[in-house]
Tab-separated table of C-alpha atoms and ligand atoms in Angstrom:
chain	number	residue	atom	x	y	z
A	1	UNK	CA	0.544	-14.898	-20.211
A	2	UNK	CA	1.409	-18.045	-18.371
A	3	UNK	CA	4.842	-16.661	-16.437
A	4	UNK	CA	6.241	-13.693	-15.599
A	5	UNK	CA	9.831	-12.925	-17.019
A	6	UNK	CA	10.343	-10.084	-18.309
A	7	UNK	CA	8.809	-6.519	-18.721
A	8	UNK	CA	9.713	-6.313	-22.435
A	9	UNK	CA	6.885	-8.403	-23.460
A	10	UNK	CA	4.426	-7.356	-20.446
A	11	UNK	CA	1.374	-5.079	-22.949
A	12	UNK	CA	0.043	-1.867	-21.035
A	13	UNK	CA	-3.005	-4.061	-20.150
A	14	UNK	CA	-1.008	-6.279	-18.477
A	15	UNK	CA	1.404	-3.986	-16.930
A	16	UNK	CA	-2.020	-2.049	-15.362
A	17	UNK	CA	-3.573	-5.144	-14.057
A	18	UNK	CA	-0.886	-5.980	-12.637
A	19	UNK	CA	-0.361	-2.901	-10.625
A	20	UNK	CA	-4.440	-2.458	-10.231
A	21	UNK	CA	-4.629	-5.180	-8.753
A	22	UNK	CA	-1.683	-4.905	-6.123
A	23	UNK	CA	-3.765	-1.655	-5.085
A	24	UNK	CA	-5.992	-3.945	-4.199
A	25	UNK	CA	-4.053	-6.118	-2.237
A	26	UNK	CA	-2.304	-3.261	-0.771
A	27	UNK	CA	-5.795	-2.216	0.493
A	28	UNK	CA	-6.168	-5.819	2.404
A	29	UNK	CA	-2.748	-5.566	3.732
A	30	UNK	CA	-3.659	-2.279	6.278
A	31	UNK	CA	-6.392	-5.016	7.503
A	32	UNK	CA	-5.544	-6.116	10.879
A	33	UNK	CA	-6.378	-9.780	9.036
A	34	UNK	CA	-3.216	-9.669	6.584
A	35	UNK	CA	-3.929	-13.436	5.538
A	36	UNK	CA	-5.828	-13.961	2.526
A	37	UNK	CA	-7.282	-17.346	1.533
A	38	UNK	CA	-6.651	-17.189	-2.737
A	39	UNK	CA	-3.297	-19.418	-2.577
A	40	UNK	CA	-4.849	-22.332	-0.015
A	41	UNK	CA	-3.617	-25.454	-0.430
A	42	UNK	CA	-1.018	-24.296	-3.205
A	43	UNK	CA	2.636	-24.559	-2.767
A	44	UNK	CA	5.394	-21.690	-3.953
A	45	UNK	CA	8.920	-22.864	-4.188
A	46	UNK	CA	11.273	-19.998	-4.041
A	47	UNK	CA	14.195	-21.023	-5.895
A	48	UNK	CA	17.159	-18.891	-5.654
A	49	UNK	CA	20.723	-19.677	-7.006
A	50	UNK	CA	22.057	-16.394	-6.256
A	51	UNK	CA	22.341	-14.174	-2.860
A	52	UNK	CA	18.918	-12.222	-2.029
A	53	UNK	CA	17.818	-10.728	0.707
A	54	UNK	CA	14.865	-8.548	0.388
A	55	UNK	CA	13.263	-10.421	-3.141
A	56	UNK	CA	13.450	-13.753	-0.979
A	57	UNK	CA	11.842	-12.398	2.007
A	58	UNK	CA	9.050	-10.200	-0.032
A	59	UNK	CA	8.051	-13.316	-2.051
A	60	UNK	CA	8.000	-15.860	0.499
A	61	UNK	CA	5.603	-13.069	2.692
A	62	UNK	CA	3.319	-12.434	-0.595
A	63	UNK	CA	3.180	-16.194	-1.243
A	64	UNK	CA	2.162	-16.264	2.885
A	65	UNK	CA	-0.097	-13.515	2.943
A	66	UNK	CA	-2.253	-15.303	-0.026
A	67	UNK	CA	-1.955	-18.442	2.206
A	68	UNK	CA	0.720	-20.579	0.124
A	69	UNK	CA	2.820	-22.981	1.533
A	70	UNK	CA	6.520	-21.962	0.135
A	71	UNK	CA	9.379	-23.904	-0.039
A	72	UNK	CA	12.560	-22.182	-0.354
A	73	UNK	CA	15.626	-23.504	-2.027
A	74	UNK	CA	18.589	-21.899	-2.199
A	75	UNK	CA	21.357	-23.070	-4.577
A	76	UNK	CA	24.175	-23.310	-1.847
A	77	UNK	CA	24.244	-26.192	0.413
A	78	UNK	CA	21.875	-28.013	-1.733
A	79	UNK	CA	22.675	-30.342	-4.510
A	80	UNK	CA	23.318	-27.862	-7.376
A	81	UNK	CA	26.415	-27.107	-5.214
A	82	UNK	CA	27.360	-30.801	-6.308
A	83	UNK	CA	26.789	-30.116	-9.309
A	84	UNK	CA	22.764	-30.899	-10.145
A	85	UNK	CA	21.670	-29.242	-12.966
A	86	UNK	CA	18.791	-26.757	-13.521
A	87	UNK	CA	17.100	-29.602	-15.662
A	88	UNK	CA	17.701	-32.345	-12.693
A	89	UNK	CA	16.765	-29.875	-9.907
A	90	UNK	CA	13.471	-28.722	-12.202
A	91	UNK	CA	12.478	-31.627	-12.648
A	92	UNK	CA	13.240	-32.675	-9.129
A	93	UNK	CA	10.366	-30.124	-7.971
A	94	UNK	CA	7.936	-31.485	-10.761
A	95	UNK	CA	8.003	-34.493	-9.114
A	96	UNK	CA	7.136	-33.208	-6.039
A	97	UNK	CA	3.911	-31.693	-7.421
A	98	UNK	CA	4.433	-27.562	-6.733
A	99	UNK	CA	2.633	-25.038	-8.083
A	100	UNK	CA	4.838	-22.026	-9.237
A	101	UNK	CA	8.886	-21.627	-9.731
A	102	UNK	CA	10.391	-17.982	-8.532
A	103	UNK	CA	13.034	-17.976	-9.820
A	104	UNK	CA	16.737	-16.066	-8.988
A	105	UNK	CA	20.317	-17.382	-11.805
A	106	UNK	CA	23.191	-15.591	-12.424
A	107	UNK	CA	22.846	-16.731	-16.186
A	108	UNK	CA	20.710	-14.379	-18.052
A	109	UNK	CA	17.535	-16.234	-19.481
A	110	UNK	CA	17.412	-19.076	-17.157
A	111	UNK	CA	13.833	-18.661	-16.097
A	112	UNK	CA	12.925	-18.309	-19.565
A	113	UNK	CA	14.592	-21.934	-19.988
A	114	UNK	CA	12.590	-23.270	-17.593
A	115	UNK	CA	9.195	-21.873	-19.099
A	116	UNK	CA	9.896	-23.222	-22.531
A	117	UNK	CA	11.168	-26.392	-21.268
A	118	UNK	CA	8.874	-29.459	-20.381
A	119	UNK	CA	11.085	-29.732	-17.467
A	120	UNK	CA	8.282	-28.386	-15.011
A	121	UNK	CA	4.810	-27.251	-16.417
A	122	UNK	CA	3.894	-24.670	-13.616
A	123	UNK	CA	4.041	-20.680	-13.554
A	124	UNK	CA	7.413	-19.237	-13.494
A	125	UNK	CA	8.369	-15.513	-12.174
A	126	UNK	CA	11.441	-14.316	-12.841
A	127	UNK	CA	12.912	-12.766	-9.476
A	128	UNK	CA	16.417	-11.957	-11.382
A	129	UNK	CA	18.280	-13.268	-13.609
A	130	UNK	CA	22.050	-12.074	-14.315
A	131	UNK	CA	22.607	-8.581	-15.778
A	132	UNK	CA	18.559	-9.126	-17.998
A	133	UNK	CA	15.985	-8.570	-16.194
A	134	UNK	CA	14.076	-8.200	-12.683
A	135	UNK	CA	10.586	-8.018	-13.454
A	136	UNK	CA	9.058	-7.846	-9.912
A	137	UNK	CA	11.443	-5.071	-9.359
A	138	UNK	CA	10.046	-2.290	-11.841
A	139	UNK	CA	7.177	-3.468	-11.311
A	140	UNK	CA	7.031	-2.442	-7.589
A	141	UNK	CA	9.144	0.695	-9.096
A	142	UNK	CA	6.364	1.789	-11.287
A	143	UNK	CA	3.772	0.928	-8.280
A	144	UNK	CA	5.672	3.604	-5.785
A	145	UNK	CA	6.103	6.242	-8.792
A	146	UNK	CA	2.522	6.029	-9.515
A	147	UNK	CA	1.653	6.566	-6.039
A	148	UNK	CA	4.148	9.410	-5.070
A	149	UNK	CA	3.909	11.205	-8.279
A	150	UNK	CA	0.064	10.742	-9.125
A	151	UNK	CA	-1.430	9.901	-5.540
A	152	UNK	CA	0.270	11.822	-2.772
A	153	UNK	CA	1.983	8.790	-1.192
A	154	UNK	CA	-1.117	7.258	-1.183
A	155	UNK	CA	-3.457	5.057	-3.625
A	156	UNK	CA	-4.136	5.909	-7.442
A	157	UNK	CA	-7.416	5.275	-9.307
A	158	UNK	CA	-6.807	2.059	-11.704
A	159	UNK	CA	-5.659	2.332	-14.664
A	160	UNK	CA	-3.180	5.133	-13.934
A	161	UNK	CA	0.080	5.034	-16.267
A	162	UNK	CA	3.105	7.274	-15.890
A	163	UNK	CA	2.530	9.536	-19.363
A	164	UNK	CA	5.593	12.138	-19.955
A	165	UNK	CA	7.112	11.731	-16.310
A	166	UNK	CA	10.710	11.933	-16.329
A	167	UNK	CA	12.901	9.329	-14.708
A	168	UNK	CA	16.447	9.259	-14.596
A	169	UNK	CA	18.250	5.447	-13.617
A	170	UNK	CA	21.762	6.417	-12.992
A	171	UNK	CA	25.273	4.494	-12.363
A	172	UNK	CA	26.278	0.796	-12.989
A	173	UNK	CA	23.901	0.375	-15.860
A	174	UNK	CA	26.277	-2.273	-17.291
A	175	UNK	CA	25.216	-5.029	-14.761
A	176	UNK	CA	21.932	-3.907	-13.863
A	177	UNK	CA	19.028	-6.284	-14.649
A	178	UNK	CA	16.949	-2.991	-12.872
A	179	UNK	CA	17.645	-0.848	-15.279
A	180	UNK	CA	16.619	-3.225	-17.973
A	181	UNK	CA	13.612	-3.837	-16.727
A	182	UNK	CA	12.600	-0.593	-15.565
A	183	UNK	CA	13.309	1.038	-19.186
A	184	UNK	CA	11.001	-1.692	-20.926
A	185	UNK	CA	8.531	-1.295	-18.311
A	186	UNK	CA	8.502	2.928	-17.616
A	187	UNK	CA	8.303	3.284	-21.694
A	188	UNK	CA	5.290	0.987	-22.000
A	189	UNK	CA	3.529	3.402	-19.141
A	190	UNK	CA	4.355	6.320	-21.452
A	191	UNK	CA	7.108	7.754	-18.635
A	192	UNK	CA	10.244	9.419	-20.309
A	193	UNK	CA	13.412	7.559	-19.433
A	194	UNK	CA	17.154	8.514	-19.383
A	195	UNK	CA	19.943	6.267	-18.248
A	196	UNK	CA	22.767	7.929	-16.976
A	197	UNK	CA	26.273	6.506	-15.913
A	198	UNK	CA	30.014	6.443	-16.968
A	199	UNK	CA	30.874	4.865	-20.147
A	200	UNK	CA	32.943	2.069	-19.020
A	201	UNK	CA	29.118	1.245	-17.219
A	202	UNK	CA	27.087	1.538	-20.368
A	203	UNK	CA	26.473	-1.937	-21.833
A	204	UNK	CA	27.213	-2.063	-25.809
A	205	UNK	CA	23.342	-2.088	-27.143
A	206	UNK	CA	22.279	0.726	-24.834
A	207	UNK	CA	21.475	3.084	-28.068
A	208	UNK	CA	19.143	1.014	-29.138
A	209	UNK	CA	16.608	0.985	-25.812
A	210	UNK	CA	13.751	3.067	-25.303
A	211	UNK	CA	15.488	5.682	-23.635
A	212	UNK	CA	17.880	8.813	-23.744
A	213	UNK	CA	21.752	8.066	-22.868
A	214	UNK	CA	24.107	10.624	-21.196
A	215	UNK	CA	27.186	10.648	-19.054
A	216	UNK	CA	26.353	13.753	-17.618
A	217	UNK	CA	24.216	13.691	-14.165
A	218	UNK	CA	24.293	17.102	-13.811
A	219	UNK	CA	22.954	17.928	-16.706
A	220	UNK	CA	19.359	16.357	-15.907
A	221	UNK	CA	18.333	16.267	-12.390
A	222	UNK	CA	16.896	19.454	-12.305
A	223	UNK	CA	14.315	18.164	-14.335
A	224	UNK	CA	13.129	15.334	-13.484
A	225	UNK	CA	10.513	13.543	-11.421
A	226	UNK	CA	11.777	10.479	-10.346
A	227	UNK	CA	15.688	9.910	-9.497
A	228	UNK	CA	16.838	6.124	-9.568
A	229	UNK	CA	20.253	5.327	-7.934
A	230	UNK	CA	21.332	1.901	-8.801
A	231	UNK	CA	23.819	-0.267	-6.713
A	232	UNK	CA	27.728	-0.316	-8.201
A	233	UNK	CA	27.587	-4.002	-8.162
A	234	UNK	CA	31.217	-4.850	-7.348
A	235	UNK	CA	30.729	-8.623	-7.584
A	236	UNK	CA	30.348	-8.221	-10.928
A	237	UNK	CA	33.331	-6.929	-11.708
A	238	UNK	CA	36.075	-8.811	-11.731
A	239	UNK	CA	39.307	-7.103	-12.386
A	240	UNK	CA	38.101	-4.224	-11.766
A	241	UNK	CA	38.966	-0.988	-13.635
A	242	UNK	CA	35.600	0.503	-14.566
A	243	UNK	CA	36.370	3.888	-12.446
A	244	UNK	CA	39.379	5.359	-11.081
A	245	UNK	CA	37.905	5.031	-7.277
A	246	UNK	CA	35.194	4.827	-4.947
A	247	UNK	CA	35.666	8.838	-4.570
A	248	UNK	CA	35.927	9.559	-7.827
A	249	UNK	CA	32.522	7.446	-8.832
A	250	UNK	CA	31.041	9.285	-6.217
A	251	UNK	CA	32.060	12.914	-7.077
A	252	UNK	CA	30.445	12.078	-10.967
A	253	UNK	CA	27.959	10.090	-10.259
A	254	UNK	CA	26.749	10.004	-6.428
A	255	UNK	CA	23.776	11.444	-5.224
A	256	UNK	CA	25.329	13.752	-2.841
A	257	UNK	CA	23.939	16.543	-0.807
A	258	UNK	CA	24.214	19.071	-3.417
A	259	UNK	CA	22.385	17.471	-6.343
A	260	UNK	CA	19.616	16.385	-3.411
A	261	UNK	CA	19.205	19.871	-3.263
A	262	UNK	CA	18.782	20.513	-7.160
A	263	UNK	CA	15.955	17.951	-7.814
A	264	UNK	CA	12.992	19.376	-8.271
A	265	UNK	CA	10.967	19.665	-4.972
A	266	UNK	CA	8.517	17.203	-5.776
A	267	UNK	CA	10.848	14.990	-7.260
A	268	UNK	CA	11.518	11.263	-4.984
A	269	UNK	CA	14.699	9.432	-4.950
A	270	UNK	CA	14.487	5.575	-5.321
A	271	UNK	CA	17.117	2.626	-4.846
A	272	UNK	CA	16.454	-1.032	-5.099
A	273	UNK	CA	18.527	-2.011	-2.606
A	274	UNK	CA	20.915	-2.832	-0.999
A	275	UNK	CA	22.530	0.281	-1.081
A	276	UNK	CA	26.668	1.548	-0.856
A	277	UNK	CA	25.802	3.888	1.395
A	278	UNK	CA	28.445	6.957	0.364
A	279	UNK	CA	29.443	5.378	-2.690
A	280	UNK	CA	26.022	5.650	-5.534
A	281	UNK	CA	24.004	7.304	-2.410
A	282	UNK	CA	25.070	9.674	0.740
A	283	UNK	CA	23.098	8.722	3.977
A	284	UNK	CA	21.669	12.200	3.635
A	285	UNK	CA	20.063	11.400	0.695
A	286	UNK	CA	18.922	7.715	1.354
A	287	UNK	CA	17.638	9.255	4.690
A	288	UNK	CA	15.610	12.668	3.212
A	289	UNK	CA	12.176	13.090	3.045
A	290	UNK	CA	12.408	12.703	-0.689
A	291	UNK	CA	14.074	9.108	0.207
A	292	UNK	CA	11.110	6.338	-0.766
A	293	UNK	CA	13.036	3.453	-0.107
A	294	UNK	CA	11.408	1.825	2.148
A	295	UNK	CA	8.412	2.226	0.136
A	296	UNK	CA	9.502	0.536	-2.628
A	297	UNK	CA	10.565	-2.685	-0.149
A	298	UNK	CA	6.848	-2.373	1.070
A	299	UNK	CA	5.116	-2.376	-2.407
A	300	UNK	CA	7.255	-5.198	-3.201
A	301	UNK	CA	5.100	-7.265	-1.281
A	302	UNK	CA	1.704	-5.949	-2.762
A	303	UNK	CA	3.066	-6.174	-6.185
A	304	UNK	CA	4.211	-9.863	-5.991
A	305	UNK	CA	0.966	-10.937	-4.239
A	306	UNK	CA	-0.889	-9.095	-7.238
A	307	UNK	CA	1.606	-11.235	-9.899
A	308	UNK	CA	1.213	-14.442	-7.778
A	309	UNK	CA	-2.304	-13.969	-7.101
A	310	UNK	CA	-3.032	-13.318	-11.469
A	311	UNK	CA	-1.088	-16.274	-12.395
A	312	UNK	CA	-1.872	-18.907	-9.898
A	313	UNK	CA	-5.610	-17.841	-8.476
A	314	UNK	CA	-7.446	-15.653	-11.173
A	315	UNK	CA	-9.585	-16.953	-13.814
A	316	UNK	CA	-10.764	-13.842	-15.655
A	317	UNK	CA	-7.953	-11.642	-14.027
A	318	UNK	CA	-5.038	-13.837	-15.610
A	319	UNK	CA	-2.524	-12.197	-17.882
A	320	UNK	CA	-3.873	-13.402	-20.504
B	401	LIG	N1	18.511	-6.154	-5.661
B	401	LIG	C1	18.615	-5.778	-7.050
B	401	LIG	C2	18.921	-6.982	-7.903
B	401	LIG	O1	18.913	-8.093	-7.421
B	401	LIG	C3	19.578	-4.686	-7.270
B	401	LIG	C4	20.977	-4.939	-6.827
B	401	LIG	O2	21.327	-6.039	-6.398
B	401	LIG	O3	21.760	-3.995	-6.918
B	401	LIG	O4	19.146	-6.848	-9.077
């Protein structure tokens, strides 16, 4: 594998040395010496046409840590707000001789446009595109579940998958590349998958995936092992009219105190980020000791060094 785009087609050998090996970078990043010299003299351009905060950030300090230069681009206040095309702005960066693409569109299989295009011959990672997929994302997802529900918190011997654990990704399923990702990804590690939200938020299609449907929250977190909350992406919705009100939303389908309290004790409680505090999550639960948010943000970084690292640096280690 020459990019990274989506989870769909990532094989379990891929999917492991991908994670494998960011348990190996995690182990260099508790170093005092963070910096490591695989990327030298290569150059990352982070190229993101929609808002990010923490994908940005974690990618331009993986690309860092492995001692890249990065460039980063964002669409606004450059020339694609005039009107430059992916094609021009592509090839735009070809021309400047770089040596990986990450990648964030609103348009669903724009990365994958630039991989099959001769527009720019370099690695591409897909960092998000529209409602499709987030690759990095479940990856880093599947990293912390590995670790908290096989390892303690801490690191897992390699080749560890996630056979018959039960995750539930719950709320606005409809716009979430997340979810998407995480189903593809979660089945190929053998992990049991519902999706959960309210039908206005389940996408036409959903039958079809990998995983079990239900509208009914209640009716599965008492057994389950991981809890996913995902973010009601209002700017996405146009119009409006998917629920009757924040409140409501939040009586069905937040994590509130009360359901905290039914997971199973062992059971962690994820978000990608950024959160709606009170709406999808109460503060209580973002901010419980089952709460491995932060985590996630903080694997982030080992995971896209690992992906960098296999597609730019590794001979016998690349994906392929
Ligand atoms: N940060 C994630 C994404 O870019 C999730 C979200 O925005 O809700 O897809």
């Amino acid at each position: 594998m020459k990019h990274l785009l989506n989870t769909k087609d990532l094989r379990l050998d891929e999917a492991l040395l991908i994670l494998d090996t960011a348990e190996a970078m995690a182990e260099t990043q508790s170093r005092q010496m963070k910096k490591l010299p695989a990327l030298r003299g290569r150059t990352v351009v982070n190229l993101f046409f929609e808002d990010s905060t923490r994908t940005r950030i974690s990618f331009e300090a993986a690309a860092k840590r492995l001692s890249a230069d990065v460039i980063n681009f964002s669409g606004k206040g450059s020339s694609v707000s005039k009107g430059e095309s992916l094609k021009d702005t592509a090839q735009t960066l070809n021309a400047m001789g770089i040596d990986a693409v990450v990648i964030r569109h609103s348009a669903s299989g724009a990365p994958q446009r630039l991989a099959e295009t001769d527009w720019i011959d370099v690695p591409i990672l897909n960092a998000g595109d529209g409602a499709h997929q987030h690759p990095t994302q479940a990856l880093l997802d599947a990293f912390t579940m590995r670790r908290w529900l096989l390892g303690g918190g801490a690191a897992v011997p390699a080749g560890t998958d996630l056979a018959g654990k039960k995750v539930a990704i719950v709320g606005d399923i409809l716009h979430s590349r997340v979810v998407r990702s995480n189903v593809d990804l979660l089945t190929t590690l053998g992990a049991e998958v519902t999706v959960v939200g309210p039908p206005t938020l389940m996408p036409v299609g959903a039958e079809s995936w990998p995983a079990t449907i239900t509208y009914d929250l209640d009716g599965v977190i008492e057994d389950l092992d991981a809890l996913m909350m995902l973010r009601v992406q209002y700017e996405r919705m146009a119009g409006g009219g998917y629920f009757p009100s924040p409140a409501e939303y939040s009586r069905i389908y937040g994590l509130d105190a009360d359901r905290l309290a039914r997971l199973p004790e062992h059971a962690i409680v994820m978000h990608p980020g950024p959160m709606n505090r009170g709406l999808e999550i109460s503060s209580e639960a973002a901010d419980s000791v089952r709460s491995v948010v932060l985590d996630q943000v903080a694997n982030g970084v080992y995971v896209r060094m690992a992906a960098l690292y296999l597609l730019l640096a590794s001979d016998e280690g690349s994906l392929s």
